[in-house]
Amino acid sequence: RPQPPSELTAPALEQQARAYFAAWNTKDSGVVAGLFQEAGTLRDWDVSAKGASRVAEANAAIWAAVPGIAIEILAVHPSPTTRTVVCEVLVRLNDADGTALKVTDVIEYGADMRISSLRAYKG
């Protein structure tokens, strides 16, 4: 798994957010789990999970249900003072209809630079 940066800066937060989406796009549940704190949480419009292993399982279920799914990052807005990154992304289902969902992810990091909370909003 990628090693978290030692300093809490805007570039470091952006690097961590991009590492999460890279792991997500490779569908590597082990790396995804490692980017979350042990008690980290995930919540979106369909899924809610608590704990790094459960978050990884929830993502694995998404990948199994929609095998072609991929995330395209549109913009990353880091805030070192709140240890939060807001990411504007397109979730491409890569289906016959070319479905792309506009999503905003709010990712909160702990002092260890691992994800404590990820909330995804569709719209």
Tab-separated table of C-alpha atoms in Angstrom:
chain	number	residue	atom	x	y	z
A	1	ARG	CA	0.000	0.000	0.000
A	2	PRO	CA	1.212	3.546	-0.623
A	3	GLN	CA	2.953	5.119	2.350
A	4	PRO	CA	1.230	8.238	3.689
A	5	PRO	CA	3.214	11.466	3.523
A	6	SER	CA	4.652	12.647	6.814
A	7	GLU	CA	3.439	16.252	6.524
A	8	LEU	CA	-0.151	17.432	6.502
A	9	THR	CA	-0.142	19.785	3.513
A	10	ALA	CA	-2.550	20.404	0.660
A	11	PRO	CA	-0.315	18.481	-1.791
A	12	ALA	CA	-0.023	15.577	0.674
A	13	LEU	CA	-3.792	15.409	1.102
A	14	GLU	CA	-4.285	15.528	-2.656
A	15	GLN	CA	-1.709	12.744	-3.060
A	16	GLN	CA	-3.608	10.568	-0.572
A	17	ALA	CA	-6.941	11.196	-2.304
A	18	ARG	CA	-5.452	10.338	-5.693
A	19	ALA	CA	-3.909	7.175	-4.204
A	20	TYR	CA	-7.360	6.117	-3.017
A	21	PHE	CA	-8.920	6.563	-6.467
A	22	ALA	CA	-5.986	4.779	-8.131
A	23	ALA	CA	-6.459	1.812	-5.791
A	24	TRP	CA	-10.208	1.927	-6.364
A	25	ASN	CA	-9.742	1.849	-10.140
A	26	THR	CA	-7.422	-1.170	-9.929
A	27	LYS	CA	-10.119	-2.844	-7.793
A	28	ASP	CA	-7.541	-3.808	-5.175
A	29	SER	CA	-9.540	-4.290	-1.978
A	30	GLY	CA	-6.396	-4.892	0.082
A	31	VAL	CA	-4.909	-1.548	-0.856
A	32	VAL	CA	-8.263	0.180	-0.370
A	33	ALA	CA	-8.567	-1.324	3.119
A	34	GLY	CA	-5.033	-0.174	3.944
A	35	LEU	CA	-5.894	3.420	3.075
A	36	PHE	CA	-8.672	3.464	5.704
A	37	GLN	CA	-8.300	3.662	9.463
A	38	GLU	CA	-9.397	0.461	11.185
A	39	ALA	CA	-12.650	2.174	12.254
A	40	GLY	CA	-12.993	4.164	9.023
A	41	THR	CA	-16.420	4.592	7.467
A	42	LEU	CA	-17.873	4.722	3.970
A	43	ARG	CA	-21.282	6.103	3.093
A	44	ASP	CA	-22.862	6.791	-0.262
A	45	TRP	CA	-26.390	6.738	-1.662
A	46	ASP	CA	-26.562	2.894	-1.587
A	47	VAL	CA	-23.772	1.665	0.692
A	48	SER	CA	-22.764	2.150	4.299
A	49	ALA	CA	-19.829	0.335	5.906
A	50	LYS	CA	-17.749	0.727	9.054
A	51	GLY	CA	-14.278	-0.735	9.458
A	52	ALA	CA	-11.497	-0.982	6.878
A	53	SER	CA	-12.263	-4.604	5.962
A	54	ARG	CA	-15.995	-3.929	5.612
A	55	VAL	CA	-15.308	-0.867	3.475
A	56	ALA	CA	-13.121	-3.042	1.236
A	57	GLU	CA	-15.874	-5.694	1.063
A	58	ALA	CA	-18.467	-3.048	0.159
A	59	ASN	CA	-16.276	-1.785	-2.666
A	60	ALA	CA	-15.582	-5.348	-3.864
A	61	ALA	CA	-19.353	-5.881	-4.087
A	62	ILE	CA	-19.649	-2.763	-6.267
A	63	TRP	CA	-16.827	-3.980	-8.535
A	64	ALA	CA	-18.468	-7.411	-8.837
A	65	ALA	CA	-21.861	-5.889	-9.688
A	66	VAL	CA	-20.447	-3.366	-12.186
A	67	PRO	CA	-17.188	-4.880	-13.512
A	68	GLY	CA	-16.388	-2.004	-15.899
A	69	ILE	CA	-16.823	0.758	-13.309
A	70	ALA	CA	-14.071	3.378	-13.096
A	71	ILE	CA	-13.619	6.772	-11.481
A	72	GLU	CA	-12.349	9.824	-13.330
A	73	ILE	CA	-11.111	12.659	-11.126
A	74	LEU	CA	-12.346	16.072	-12.251
A	75	ALA	CA	-11.084	18.251	-9.381
A	76	VAL	CA	-9.477	17.840	-5.955
A	77	HIS	CA	-9.953	20.456	-3.227
A	78	PRO	CA	-7.753	19.756	-0.166
A	79	SER	CA	-8.112	21.561	3.166
A	80	PRO	CA	-5.203	20.937	5.566
A	81	THR	CA	-6.913	22.829	8.418
A	82	THR	CA	-9.801	20.331	8.444
A	83	ARG	CA	-7.823	17.305	7.136
A	84	THR	CA	-10.518	17.020	4.455
A	85	VAL	CA	-10.426	16.617	0.694
A	86	VAL	CA	-13.458	17.274	-1.490
A	87	CYS	CA	-13.182	15.442	-4.807
A	88	GLU	CA	-15.370	16.015	-7.838
A	89	VAL	CA	-15.426	12.805	-9.870
A	90	LEU	CA	-17.234	11.035	-12.660
A	91	VAL	CA	-18.156	7.446	-11.933
A	92	ARG	CA	-18.178	5.803	-15.333
A	93	LEU	CA	-20.153	2.572	-15.412
A	94	ASN	CA	-18.764	1.744	-18.848
A	95	ASP	CA	-22.089	0.182	-19.740
A	96	ALA	CA	-23.908	0.082	-23.083
A	97	ASP	CA	-25.554	3.433	-22.299
A	98	GLY	CA	-22.261	5.166	-21.421
A	99	THR	CA	-23.590	6.068	-17.984
A	100	ALA	CA	-21.469	8.551	-16.031
A	101	LEU	CA	-22.522	9.699	-12.571
A	102	LYS	CA	-21.364	13.075	-11.255
A	103	VAL	CA	-20.274	12.465	-7.665
A	104	THR	CA	-18.702	14.535	-4.917
A	105	ASP	CA	-16.641	12.641	-2.350
A	106	VAL	CA	-15.810	14.210	1.005
A	107	ILE	CA	-12.802	12.383	2.439
A	108	GLU	CA	-11.693	13.036	6.020
A	109	TYR	CA	-8.242	11.944	7.190
A	110	GLY	CA	-6.928	11.105	10.626
A	111	ALA	CA	-3.589	12.322	11.958
A	112	ASP	CA	-2.068	9.138	10.477
A	113	MET	CA	-3.204	10.313	7.001
A	114	ARG	CA	-5.521	7.326	6.614
A	115	ILE	CA	-9.187	7.801	5.748
A	116	SER	CA	-11.437	8.156	8.783
A	117	SER	CA	-14.572	8.903	6.757
A	118	LEU	CA	-15.588	8.942	3.121
A	119	ARG	CA	-18.989	10.281	2.143
A	120	ALA	CA	-20.092	10.209	-1.489
A	121	TYR	CA	-22.910	12.338	-2.855
A	122	LYS	CA	-24.483	11.791	-6.260
A	123	GLY	CA	-25.907	14.692	-8.186
